[in-house]
Amino acid sequence: MAVQNSHLQTLEDESIYILREVAAQFQNPALLFSGGKDSITMAHLAKKAFYPAKIPFTFLHVDTGHNFPETIEFRDAYIKKLGVKLEVRYVQDAIDQNKVKEESGKYASRNSLQTVTLLDAIEELGFDACLGGARRDEEKSRAKERIFSVRDDFGQWDAKKQRPELFQILNGKIEFGENVRAFPISNWTEEDIWSYILQENLELPSIYFAHKRRLVKRDGAFLALSDYLNLVDTDEIIEDVVRFRTVGDMTCTAALPSTANTVKLVLDENKASKHSERGARIDDQRSESALEQRKKDGYF
Amino acid sequence: MDLLRISTAGSVDDGKSTLIGRLLYDTDALTKEQEALIEKKTAEKGLADLDFSVITDGLIAEREQGITIDVAHIYFSTNKRKFIIADSPGHVEYTRNMVTGASNAEVSIILIDARKGLLEQSYRHFFISQLLRLHTVVFCINKMDLVDYSEDVFLKIAADIQRMTASFEHSNPNIEIIPISSLKGDNVVNHSSNTAWYQGETLNSVLHQIESEQDIVTAFRMDVQNVLHVQNNEFVDYRGYSGRVASGTITLGDEVMVYPSQKNAIVTEIRKDINLLENAATGDSVSISLDREIDISRGSIITKNNEAIPITEKSIKAKLVWLEEDQAAIGSKFLLQAGSKTVQVRLEQIHAIIPPENPSNLQEASSLKLNDIAITSLKLASPIFLDHYAVNKNNGAFILINPRTNNTCAVGFVE
């Protein structure tokens, strides 16, 4: 075993504690799994928390239909190896049922449409807790999120009604119909995640590493060329060697010109770049409070 | 690299957000997006100095009102240390957030406006850091630029701080006092020529020199979170008790005493994932197996046989901080939670309310209201096996849950 970094050890122990509390305090908890690095880390921690027993969570993926095919392929292979149950619910179904309306125009994205599908899935499958891989360092309104965040019947988040969280004591008491979003890796930073992936030798979808790809150059950013993207006249199609820093939808996740093709190189390059991780998320740049508004509506 | 958790407290307009922004800016810890946002907001407001508050004031309501209303967590690291800052608001009505922010911190930074000196709230902030027994308190005398970097002003406030800290008999934390200007950057990360009379360290170097908390508690305590039971080809009949070590150490072969069943057993396995360990210490999340089947489940606590025993009485004395709007009358019932242990309790007696700005001036009361700090007696439905907070922080604190709302309504410290 590699020599462990002491702060990573602390973070790991803390996350395992939280995952075990979720398993104990709730009847039917789900782990939200997107196939991204944060949910992969969370799944790995869940394996460690309960070994040799099985992971006591159902995995849930809200599939927008606009994911990178590499991520979906990875997701399925990973789930098979882990031996857990995966439920997938599709945003396309909500669109077909006229529950949500597909956005139009140049910046059309299915990102905010996920909320309806997520809330429907929680109700359909009866989850009383959902584990999310959100981190407080990602965005300003995330910085105020509790480890256990209570949502009402409508999945809504009220910043002013959050329970105070003291020490390591987690109060998961809820009424029937309410549910809790639990964030076991709240205190990890992006750098911690990559350092841990390196230490634990975790596998990731290939799009996290440098590869050659056809791209759309728009507003100074590079988007993956795909059928889901509404092209406009000013878009320029190019080919370059890039990697992705997050795995959101193909329509709103910008690529980074990079030759980093190993975990170590990605870690070094991120450290040197000083750009924020969500800087490449077009959906968050819509306004200063874009993510907070989505969270109030029930987004995870 | 180690991890240091800090809590910041200050009154409205003392410039906490600016201080944190300055700390991040001068240690080169901000992203390009954050730097661009600071410059944009500064230009929009037409300010002469950089407006750092946009970094920490996260929520829409805060931006509208220009104040911080909830605990925000900020992460940054240097080559030597990783920091987590819980930025707690300083209004009187948000004391609960300050206690919350400080509960996971080792160090508290208290901001004082150089023009105003110690305020009622400064006493409250210091009292809370003492209540939680944080080992280091750093006073930043901020806005020194607005008092012409006067040494006399600094010395007068420092003397007031020393008088205040001396009035607490039971604590002996490290106290640091630093003259700064977050807006101008004096003594935050870089030594300032404006305060040539100040020979001490900058805030940044103080934060790097603080020794992380040593584990002085020897008694082993671990709450059982889950019972892991596995029967398969590889594990014929595995039974592990999972938990995070709250204090002390445990070694293979140790004899343990489990509460509430009060049964003994010998530790036969300490496991973390696929790794089998010789021992485990404070903070480790492990699974422990024992040599015999005894009555043990979630909510049990494992202790070591030859060490100090936890409190076994059905009545405890505790300091409470009331955290919710609903008032509590004597006789009210609550659910007490500490780690994975829970028990029904009744508020038996309110001995006194402690005014944090003048702790020796105890007040009488028949009920508890938001932000009250009180000495109370609680009657437990059954013993919960906590320790005195002064002896063992990790097994000496608890929360009370209001059964009518499920809200966390109080935090308690066992006397």
XYZ file of C-alpha atoms in Angstrom:
715
model
C 0.000 0.000 0.000
C 1.226 3.481 -0.825
C 2.238 5.771 1.996
C -0.848 7.794 2.816
C -0.995 11.508 2.882
C -2.284 12.492 6.320
C -4.949 14.952 5.194
C -6.291 12.434 2.661
C -6.451 9.870 5.458
C -8.490 12.311 7.566
C -10.853 13.053 4.681
C -11.273 9.351 3.910
C -12.072 8.493 7.542
C -14.587 11.342 7.724
C -16.341 10.306 4.488
C -16.547 6.679 5.591
C -18.122 7.832 8.854
C -20.767 9.803 6.921
C -21.526 6.918 4.526
C -22.022 4.596 7.498
C -24.372 7.094 9.159
C -26.461 7.260 5.990
C -26.682 3.461 5.855
C -27.756 3.335 9.504
C -30.158 6.279 9.686
C -32.168 5.710 6.508
C -34.375 2.901 5.244
C -33.750 3.214 1.524
C -30.747 5.328 0.580
C -29.555 5.887 -2.982
C -26.119 6.841 -4.247
C -26.292 9.283 -7.162
C -23.810 7.963 -9.677
C -22.931 9.832 -12.848
C -19.702 8.104 -13.808
C -17.766 11.267 -13.015
C -14.664 11.371 -10.833
C -16.505 12.576 -7.724
C -19.135 9.846 -7.802
C -16.445 7.254 -8.583
C -14.533 8.426 -5.507
C -17.728 8.278 -3.453
C -18.472 4.740 -4.681
C -14.922 3.666 -3.839
C -15.301 5.094 -0.324
C -18.626 3.251 0.052
C -16.897 -0.011 -0.866
C -14.267 0.649 1.808
C -16.839 1.664 4.416
C -18.680 -1.647 4.399
C -16.200 -4.274 3.176
C -16.483 -7.242 3.404
C -20.223 -6.525 3.459
C -21.884 -5.244 0.268
C -22.492 -1.573 -0.407
C -25.974 -0.990 1.083
C -27.054 1.640 -1.466
C -28.966 1.494 -4.737
C -27.093 3.443 -7.404
C -29.166 5.973 -9.349
C -28.210 7.762 -12.534
C -30.332 10.527 -14.005
C -29.379 10.239 -17.649
C -29.899 13.410 -19.659
C -29.293 11.525 -22.903
C -26.580 14.053 -23.670
C -23.792 12.351 -21.767
C -20.465 11.511 -23.292
C -20.749 7.930 -24.629
C -17.381 7.165 -22.978
C -18.892 7.999 -19.575
C -21.917 5.738 -20.068
C -19.700 2.889 -21.247
C -17.496 3.358 -18.197
C -20.527 3.572 -15.906
C -21.889 0.216 -17.044
C -18.542 -1.578 -16.805
C -17.861 -0.083 -13.385
C -21.272 -1.018 -11.960
C -20.831 -4.575 -13.184
C -17.443 -4.840 -11.478
C -18.758 -3.329 -8.252
C -21.747 -5.681 -8.193
C -24.326 -3.103 -7.141
C -27.798 -2.388 -8.504
C -28.063 0.568 -10.869
C -31.323 2.334 -11.649
C -31.271 4.688 -14.630
C -33.988 7.256 -15.251
C -34.095 9.305 -18.427
C -34.717 13.016 -18.907
C -36.005 12.061 -22.375
C -38.990 10.357 -20.699
C -39.929 13.574 -18.876
C -39.663 15.452 -22.186
C -41.828 12.857 -23.966
C -44.429 13.091 -21.198
C -44.459 16.900 -21.540
C -43.341 17.304 -17.938
C -40.454 19.485 -19.016
C -39.733 21.472 -22.125
C -36.513 21.059 -24.039
C -34.548 24.284 -24.189
C -33.895 25.794 -27.591
C -31.243 28.018 -29.072
C -27.501 28.129 -29.034
C -27.097 27.459 -25.304
C -29.773 24.758 -25.033
C -28.886 22.308 -22.276
C -30.677 19.533 -20.431
C -28.835 20.244 -17.218
C -31.642 21.966 -15.348
C -34.183 19.483 -16.725
C -32.590 16.745 -14.605
C -34.353 18.003 -11.496
C -37.812 16.766 -12.491
C -36.488 13.314 -13.394
C -34.538 13.123 -10.129
C -37.556 14.064 -7.999
C -39.754 11.592 -9.911
C -37.189 8.833 -9.365
C -36.964 9.587 -5.636
C -40.725 9.290 -5.368
C -41.053 6.231 -7.619
C -38.282 4.273 -5.917
C -39.055 5.549 -2.402
C -35.615 6.847 -1.530
C -35.403 8.656 1.800
C -31.793 9.726 1.289
C -29.648 10.447 -1.762
C -25.874 10.496 -1.514
C -24.338 13.117 -3.767
C -20.733 13.731 -4.701
C -21.003 17.518 -4.425
C -18.070 19.340 -2.867
C -18.180 22.641 -1.017
C -15.212 24.032 -2.927
C -17.041 23.738 -6.256
C -19.182 26.817 -6.074
C -20.178 29.547 -3.618
C -23.664 28.332 -2.747
C -22.326 24.778 -2.311
C -19.974 26.220 0.319
C -22.981 26.678 2.590
C -24.415 23.203 2.134
C -24.670 20.926 5.154
C -23.501 17.300 5.152
C -27.151 16.281 5.675
C -29.427 18.631 3.759
C -33.133 18.191 4.384
C -35.449 18.640 1.399
C -39.190 19.018 1.686
C -41.888 17.083 -0.176
C -41.081 19.111 -3.266
C -37.349 18.490 -3.068
C -36.687 22.124 -2.261
C -33.671 23.494 -0.453
C -34.119 26.413 1.917
C -30.798 27.969 2.908
C -32.298 29.660 5.936
C -33.922 26.506 7.299
C -30.859 24.292 7.294
C -30.183 22.457 10.532
C -27.067 23.481 12.358
C -24.481 20.700 12.167
C -22.226 20.400 15.159
C -19.151 18.286 15.608
C -19.603 15.024 13.717
C -23.170 14.527 14.890
C -25.538 14.032 11.952
C -29.267 14.509 12.535
C -31.121 12.569 9.845
C -34.586 12.694 11.446
C -37.263 13.440 8.840
C -40.987 13.202 8.306
C -42.487 10.769 5.836
C -42.248 12.321 2.360
C -39.189 14.382 3.169
C -35.765 13.237 2.157
C -32.166 14.059 2.822
C -29.358 14.805 0.414
C -26.152 13.629 2.021
C -22.729 14.805 0.869
C -19.941 12.575 2.170
C -17.155 14.293 0.230
C -18.212 17.844 1.140
C -14.792 18.719 2.527
C -12.726 17.402 -0.384
C -11.278 19.799 -2.928
C -10.719 18.972 -6.573
C -7.025 18.551 -5.818
C -7.831 16.125 -2.975
C -9.965 14.051 -5.356
C -7.200 13.773 -7.946
C -4.576 13.047 -5.275
C -6.813 10.300 -3.908
C -7.443 8.864 -7.369
C -3.678 8.699 -7.786
C -3.128 7.140 -4.361
C -5.885 4.546 -4.757
C -5.166 3.911 -8.408
C -8.814 4.444 -9.413
C -10.008 4.054 -12.986
C -11.788 6.944 -14.721
C -13.636 7.494 -18.013
C -11.192 8.205 -20.834
C -12.456 11.745 -21.461
C -10.632 12.930 -18.332
C -7.360 12.407 -20.169
C -5.873 14.043 -23.250
C -7.319 12.722 -26.500
C -7.867 13.958 -30.037
C -11.401 15.260 -30.632
C -13.513 17.275 -33.066
C -14.605 20.455 -31.315
C -16.802 23.490 -31.693
C -15.078 26.745 -30.864
C -17.622 29.107 -29.376
C -17.211 32.246 -27.229
C -13.578 31.325 -26.690
C -14.497 27.885 -25.278
C -14.210 24.432 -26.843
C -17.263 22.159 -26.840
C -17.347 18.566 -28.044
C -18.920 18.313 -31.493
C -22.042 16.190 -31.092
C -25.559 15.777 -32.460
C -26.898 17.403 -29.282
C -25.300 20.773 -29.848
C -27.286 23.435 -31.746
C -24.719 24.940 -34.093
C -24.791 28.597 -35.144
C -23.000 30.476 -37.932
C -20.253 31.872 -35.741
C -19.258 28.392 -34.487
C -15.947 27.170 -35.773
C -15.237 23.430 -36.054
C -11.686 22.378 -35.255
C -9.743 19.346 -34.102
C -7.421 19.416 -31.111
C -5.951 17.363 -28.280
C -8.034 18.055 -25.191
C -9.317 16.658 -21.910
C -12.395 17.377 -19.803
C -12.207 18.454 -16.189
C -15.797 17.531 -15.350
C -18.187 15.161 -17.111
C -21.406 17.114 -17.459
C -23.479 17.090 -20.607
C -21.726 17.311 -23.954
C -23.631 20.526 -24.601
C -22.272 22.476 -21.684
C -18.925 20.998 -20.646
C -15.988 22.793 -22.156
C -12.799 20.980 -23.131
C -9.344 22.024 -22.079
C -6.449 21.926 -24.540
C -4.069 19.530 -22.779
C -1.593 16.744 -23.301
C -2.014 15.367 -19.768
C -2.708 11.675 -20.252
C -2.111 10.304 -16.761
C -3.607 11.095 -13.347
C -0.299 12.534 -12.181
C -0.046 14.853 -15.189
C -3.655 16.029 -14.775
C -2.989 16.761 -11.113
C 0.115 18.784 -11.929
C -1.565 20.644 -14.772
C -4.635 21.580 -12.676
C -2.367 22.879 -9.933
C -0.452 25.048 -12.366
C -3.480 26.391 -14.272
C -5.349 28.286 -11.511
C -8.599 28.050 -13.461
C -11.581 26.797 -11.471
C -13.116 23.457 -12.265
C -16.607 24.749 -12.891
C -15.191 27.528 -15.018
C -15.691 25.023 -17.794
C -19.374 24.565 -16.966
C -21.346 26.861 -19.252
C -24.522 26.241 -17.216
C -23.013 27.829 -14.086
C -21.902 30.910 -15.931
C -25.400 31.957 -16.874
C -25.480 34.187 -13.824
C -23.750 34.640 -10.512
C -26.449 32.667 -8.719
C -27.251 30.050 -11.372
C -26.464 27.019 -9.229
C -28.198 28.349 -6.114
C -31.407 28.899 -8.096
C -31.252 25.351 -9.501
C -30.702 23.967 -5.980
C -33.766 25.782 -4.630
C -35.765 24.051 -7.350
C -34.568 20.644 -6.177
C -31.411 20.144 -8.250
C -28.947 18.059 -6.334
C 0.739 17.858 4.679
C -1.709 18.217 7.557
C -5.148 19.749 7.871
C -6.032 22.697 10.122
C -9.662 23.693 10.698
C -10.291 27.323 11.516
C -13.402 29.203 12.496
C -13.748 32.935 11.926
C -16.015 35.248 13.880
C -16.597 38.964 13.852
C -19.384 41.483 14.079
C -21.133 42.857 11.016
C -18.778 45.068 9.014
C -15.676 43.920 10.855
C -14.506 42.692 7.474
C -14.300 38.928 7.855
C -15.059 38.219 4.244
C -12.445 40.760 3.235
C -9.888 39.133 5.523
C -10.472 35.694 4.055
C -10.390 37.123 0.548
C -7.133 38.887 1.324
C -5.622 35.725 2.807
C -6.498 33.760 -0.303
C -5.412 36.530 -2.654
C -2.025 37.117 -1.061
C -1.247 33.387 -0.767
C -2.108 33.074 -4.468
C -4.905 30.604 -3.690
C -7.680 32.193 -5.774
C -8.618 30.907 -9.191
C -8.446 33.157 -12.224
C -12.269 33.209 -12.309
C -12.387 34.467 -8.712
C -9.761 37.124 -9.377
C -11.707 38.289 -12.429
C -14.938 38.450 -10.387
C -13.237 40.547 -7.692
C -11.941 42.982 -10.286
C -15.320 43.183 -12.011
C -17.240 43.868 -8.772
C -14.644 46.352 -7.597
C -14.985 48.307 -10.835
C -18.814 48.118 -10.748
C -18.881 49.582 -7.251
C -16.208 52.114 -8.144
C -14.021 51.146 -5.185
C -10.395 52.128 -4.768
C -9.462 48.853 -3.017
C -10.281 45.329 -4.163
C -13.703 44.041 -3.045
C -12.996 40.541 -1.697
C -16.394 39.953 -0.140
C -17.780 38.515 -3.379
C -15.704 35.381 -2.768
C -17.379 34.277 0.453
C -20.804 35.892 0.446
C -22.398 33.085 -1.480
C -26.132 33.291 -1.299
C -28.422 35.604 -3.245
C -29.916 37.110 -0.077
C -26.465 37.893 1.203
C -25.425 39.669 -1.926
C -28.613 41.701 -1.800
C -28.215 42.640 1.856
C -24.442 42.783 1.752
C -24.064 40.544 4.813
C -23.099 36.915 5.509
C -25.999 34.891 6.892
C -24.785 31.322 7.078
C -21.663 29.328 7.721
C -19.611 29.052 4.558
C -16.674 26.716 4.147
C -13.578 27.899 2.361
C -10.727 25.651 1.345
C -7.195 26.610 0.588
C -3.768 25.146 0.868
C -0.174 26.230 0.785
C 2.827 23.987 0.270
C 2.890 23.176 3.960
C -0.666 22.987 5.157
C -4.246 22.538 4.113
C -6.868 24.825 5.671
C -10.620 24.591 6.041
C -12.162 27.861 7.189
C -15.699 27.926 8.571
C -16.750 31.532 8.048
C -19.445 32.203 10.630
C -21.616 35.272 10.739
C -21.289 37.612 13.663
C -24.770 38.991 14.273
C -26.248 38.420 17.691
C -29.121 36.458 16.204
C -26.809 34.063 14.429
C -24.838 32.801 17.433
C -25.978 29.316 16.534
C -23.992 29.517 13.318
C -20.911 30.596 15.185
C -21.149 27.630 17.543
C -21.728 25.435 14.522
C -18.702 26.785 12.680
C -16.475 26.542 15.726
C -17.550 23.018 16.659
C -15.263 21.439 14.083
C -12.436 23.955 14.429
C -9.236 23.873 16.400
C -8.516 27.559 16.024
C -10.724 30.625 16.144
C -9.958 33.942 14.469
C -11.810 36.845 16.087
C -11.926 40.173 14.283
C -11.953 43.462 16.155
C -12.527 46.820 14.465
C -9.601 49.029 15.560
C -11.906 52.061 15.674
C -14.407 50.387 17.987
C -12.286 48.111 20.175
C -13.914 45.275 22.112
C -17.679 45.117 21.718
C -20.253 43.035 23.509
C -20.006 40.590 20.645
C -16.255 40.217 21.032
C -16.926 38.824 24.502
C -19.540 36.514 23.051
C -17.136 35.274 20.380
C -14.383 34.649 22.864
C -16.791 32.976 25.279
C -17.917 30.569 22.569
C -14.331 29.659 21.688
C -13.804 28.919 25.382
C -17.035 26.971 25.691
C -15.819 24.773 22.838
C -12.316 24.689 24.331
C -10.500 25.685 21.138
C -6.800 25.614 21.874
C -5.841 28.774 19.969
C -7.606 32.097 19.548
C -6.172 34.684 17.159
C -7.414 38.256 17.592
C -6.994 40.334 14.450
C -7.239 44.046 15.165
C -8.536 45.040 11.756
C -8.849 48.365 9.924
C -5.566 49.639 11.364
C -5.368 51.881 8.275
C -8.365 53.823 9.607
C -6.595 54.639 12.898
C -3.367 55.740 11.195
C -1.669 52.483 12.187
C -1.484 53.828 15.721
C 0.470 51.671 18.161
C -1.384 53.280 21.080
C -4.740 52.162 19.708
C -3.391 48.652 19.232
C -1.875 48.470 22.727
C -5.068 49.668 24.368
C -7.165 47.007 22.609
C -4.526 44.355 23.337
C -4.685 45.259 27.036
C -8.479 44.966 26.947
C -8.159 41.536 25.319
C -5.704 40.415 27.972
C -8.106 41.547 30.686
C -10.947 39.646 29.046
C -8.988 36.422 28.567
C -7.646 36.558 32.110
C -11.198 36.560 33.434
C -11.646 32.972 32.215
C -10.082 30.834 34.905
C -10.610 27.417 33.428
C -8.974 27.787 30.088
C -5.460 28.257 28.938
C -5.501 28.663 25.198
C -2.820 30.237 23.077
C -3.773 33.847 22.476
C -2.340 35.794 19.542
C -3.034 39.474 18.839
C -2.144 40.918 15.427
C -2.645 44.456 14.012
C -3.904 44.129 10.428
C -5.724 45.788 7.583
C -7.463 43.223 5.379
C -8.369 45.902 2.887
C -4.787 47.111 2.445
C -3.125 43.786 3.195
C -1.068 44.783 6.234
C 0.271 41.832 8.285
C -2.155 39.326 6.752
C 0.392 37.520 4.614
C 3.032 40.208 4.214
C 4.731 42.169 6.980
C 3.744 45.809 6.815
C 6.045 48.811 6.975
C 3.026 50.797 8.203
C 3.294 48.985 11.535
C 7.056 49.056 12.011
C 6.429 49.022 15.782
C 4.898 45.524 15.514
C 7.543 42.814 15.878
C 5.191 39.822 15.871
C 4.168 37.393 13.151
C 1.705 37.895 10.303
C -1.605 36.057 10.432
C -0.461 33.667 7.736
C 2.674 32.649 9.582
C 0.778 32.251 12.856
C -1.644 29.893 11.086
C 1.277 27.873 9.783
C 2.970 27.611 13.171
C -0.007 26.441 15.202
C 0.497 22.878 16.288
C -2.398 20.683 15.300
C -4.294 19.387 18.294
C -2.528 16.599 20.135
C -4.600 13.680 21.274
C -4.308 14.080 25.015
C -7.200 11.776 25.792
C -6.077 8.239 26.499
C -9.355 6.444 27.143
C -10.558 4.519 24.104
C -14.077 5.295 22.881
C -15.806 4.102 19.725
C -19.515 4.255 18.953
C -20.809 1.360 16.882
C -22.337 2.729 13.675
C -23.278 -0.484 11.907
C -23.004 -4.211 12.493
C -21.532 -5.827 9.394
C -22.467 -9.473 9.051
C -21.177 -11.529 6.137
C -21.446 -15.208 5.330
C -19.868 -16.377 2.101
C -17.068 -18.629 0.871
C -14.348 -16.184 1.819
C -15.897 -15.001 5.081
C -17.473 -17.970 6.780
C -19.100 -15.976 9.571
C -17.795 -12.412 9.636
C -19.142 -10.021 12.220
C -17.616 -6.555 12.368
C -18.604 -3.520 14.387
C -17.959 -0.436 12.308
C -17.209 2.953 13.781
C -14.848 5.901 13.938
C -12.482 5.958 16.926
C -13.546 8.989 19.005
C -10.524 8.874 21.299
C -7.635 6.719 22.457
C -6.148 3.662 20.789
C -7.107 0.021 20.438
C -4.767 -2.888 19.728
C -5.363 -6.492 18.745
C -5.796 -8.597 21.880
C -7.102 -5.717 23.997
C -9.921 -6.526 26.366
C -12.908 -4.248 25.785
C -15.980 -3.313 27.797
C -19.107 -2.644 25.770
C -21.943 -0.410 26.998
C -24.846 -0.507 27.632
C -24.642 -4.308 27.871
C -21.526 -4.068 30.092
C -20.020 -7.167 28.543
C -16.323 -7.935 28.083
C -14.643 -9.369 25.022
C -11.222 -9.549 23.332
C -10.442 -7.728 20.063
C -9.618 -10.336 17.419
C -9.558 -8.174 14.274
C -9.226 -4.519 13.335
C -10.075 -3.975 9.710
C -10.149 -1.105 7.260
C -11.407 -2.242 3.884
C -9.139 -5.117 2.802
C -6.393 -4.148 5.237
C -5.983 -5.856 8.598
C -4.456 -3.539 11.186
C -2.515 -4.051 14.409
C -4.176 -1.067 16.028
C -6.361 1.974 15.447
C -6.291 5.474 16.937
C -8.424 8.627 17.210
C -10.088 9.522 13.935
C -9.690 6.127 12.251
C -12.787 4.621 10.638
C -12.470 0.866 11.175
C -14.413 -2.328 11.800
C -13.648 -4.299 14.946
C -14.333 -7.995 15.520
C -14.540 -9.654 18.937
C -13.815 -13.141 20.222
C -17.339 -13.862 21.420
C -20.930 -12.981 20.628
C -22.188 -10.346 23.019
C -25.076 -7.897 23.008
C -23.766 -5.110 20.760
C -25.509 -3.035 18.106
C -25.728 0.487 16.672
C -25.590 2.912 19.564
C -23.346 0.697 21.695
C -20.038 2.194 22.749
C -16.824 0.167 22.925
C -14.364 1.138 25.675
C -11.204 -0.487 26.985
C -11.386 -2.519 30.130
C -8.514 -1.083 32.147
C -9.252 2.581 31.350
C -11.456 5.330 32.775
C -15.126 4.427 32.464
C -17.692 6.793 30.907
C -20.537 8.397 32.865
C -23.056 5.696 33.752
C -25.638 7.855 35.560
C -29.142 8.571 34.282
C -28.819 12.250 35.071
C -26.215 14.597 33.625
C -25.291 18.209 34.125
C -24.551 20.040 30.887
C -24.081 23.451 29.374
C -26.591 23.975 26.574
C -26.622 26.481 23.720
C -30.184 26.931 22.473
C -30.286 26.972 18.677
C -33.911 27.375 17.618
C -36.761 29.858 17.872
C -38.997 27.473 19.840
C -38.437 28.039 23.531
C -37.878 25.165 25.919
C -39.605 25.041 29.292
C -38.501 22.918 32.215
C -39.994 19.459 31.783
C -39.812 19.486 27.948
C -38.704 16.248 26.301
C -36.118 15.867 23.562
C -34.093 13.266 21.767
C -30.418 13.430 22.678
C -27.951 12.322 20.001
C -24.224 11.881 20.527
C -22.340 10.089 17.767
C -24.555 7.114 16.983
C -26.011 6.986 20.494
C -29.534 8.327 21.088
C -31.747 8.552 24.152
C -34.906 10.372 25.278
C -34.229 13.166 27.740
C -36.159 15.630 29.848
C -34.990 19.121 30.703
C -34.992 18.735 34.486
C -33.539 22.001 35.713
C -32.138 25.297 34.450
C -29.527 26.245 37.019
C -28.487 29.501 35.368
C -28.191 31.411 32.113
C -24.646 32.599 31.386
C -24.496 36.016 29.690
C -21.476 35.511 27.429
C -20.503 39.174 27.527
C -20.274 38.927 31.336
C -20.044 35.234 32.278
C -19.833 35.708 36.048
C -23.165 37.541 36.136
C -25.375 34.414 36.151
C -29.096 34.877 35.515
C -32.125 32.846 36.557
C -34.575 31.537 33.970
C -37.493 29.145 33.661
C -37.164 28.540 29.943
C -34.517 28.577 27.221
C -34.700 30.775 24.159
C -32.643 31.210 20.977
C -28.943 31.894 21.676
C -29.208 31.261 25.427
C -26.231 29.569 27.007
C -27.335 27.745 30.135
C -26.200 25.349 32.828
C -28.821 22.618 33.025
C -29.590 19.177 34.357
C -30.991 16.535 32.036
C -32.778 13.356 33.025
C -32.042 10.451 30.657
C -34.398 7.554 29.909
C -31.298 5.369 30.158
C -27.559 6.053 30.591
C -25.744 7.207 27.435
C -22.095 6.737 28.473
C -20.645 10.132 27.624
C -17.574 11.743 29.189
C -17.014 15.194 30.619
C -16.384 17.581 27.714
C -13.345 19.016 29.498
C -11.811 15.527 29.570
C -12.970 14.168 26.216
C -14.322 16.551 23.550
C -15.195 13.765 21.144
C -17.362 11.858 23.611
C -18.496 14.826 25.690
C -20.757 16.792 23.341
C -24.249 16.069 22.078
C -27.192 17.632 20.283
C -30.844 17.792 21.294
C -33.487 17.160 18.647
C -36.941 18.710 18.971
C -39.337 15.763 18.468
C -42.031 18.122 17.174
C -39.944 19.561 14.329
C -36.996 17.103 14.035
C -34.760 20.162 14.170
C -31.490 20.285 16.022
C -32.555 22.602 18.829
C -29.526 22.630 21.138
C -25.934 21.608 21.490
C -24.735 20.353 24.840
C -21.427 19.989 26.634
C -21.282 17.559 29.530
C -20.064 19.260 32.714
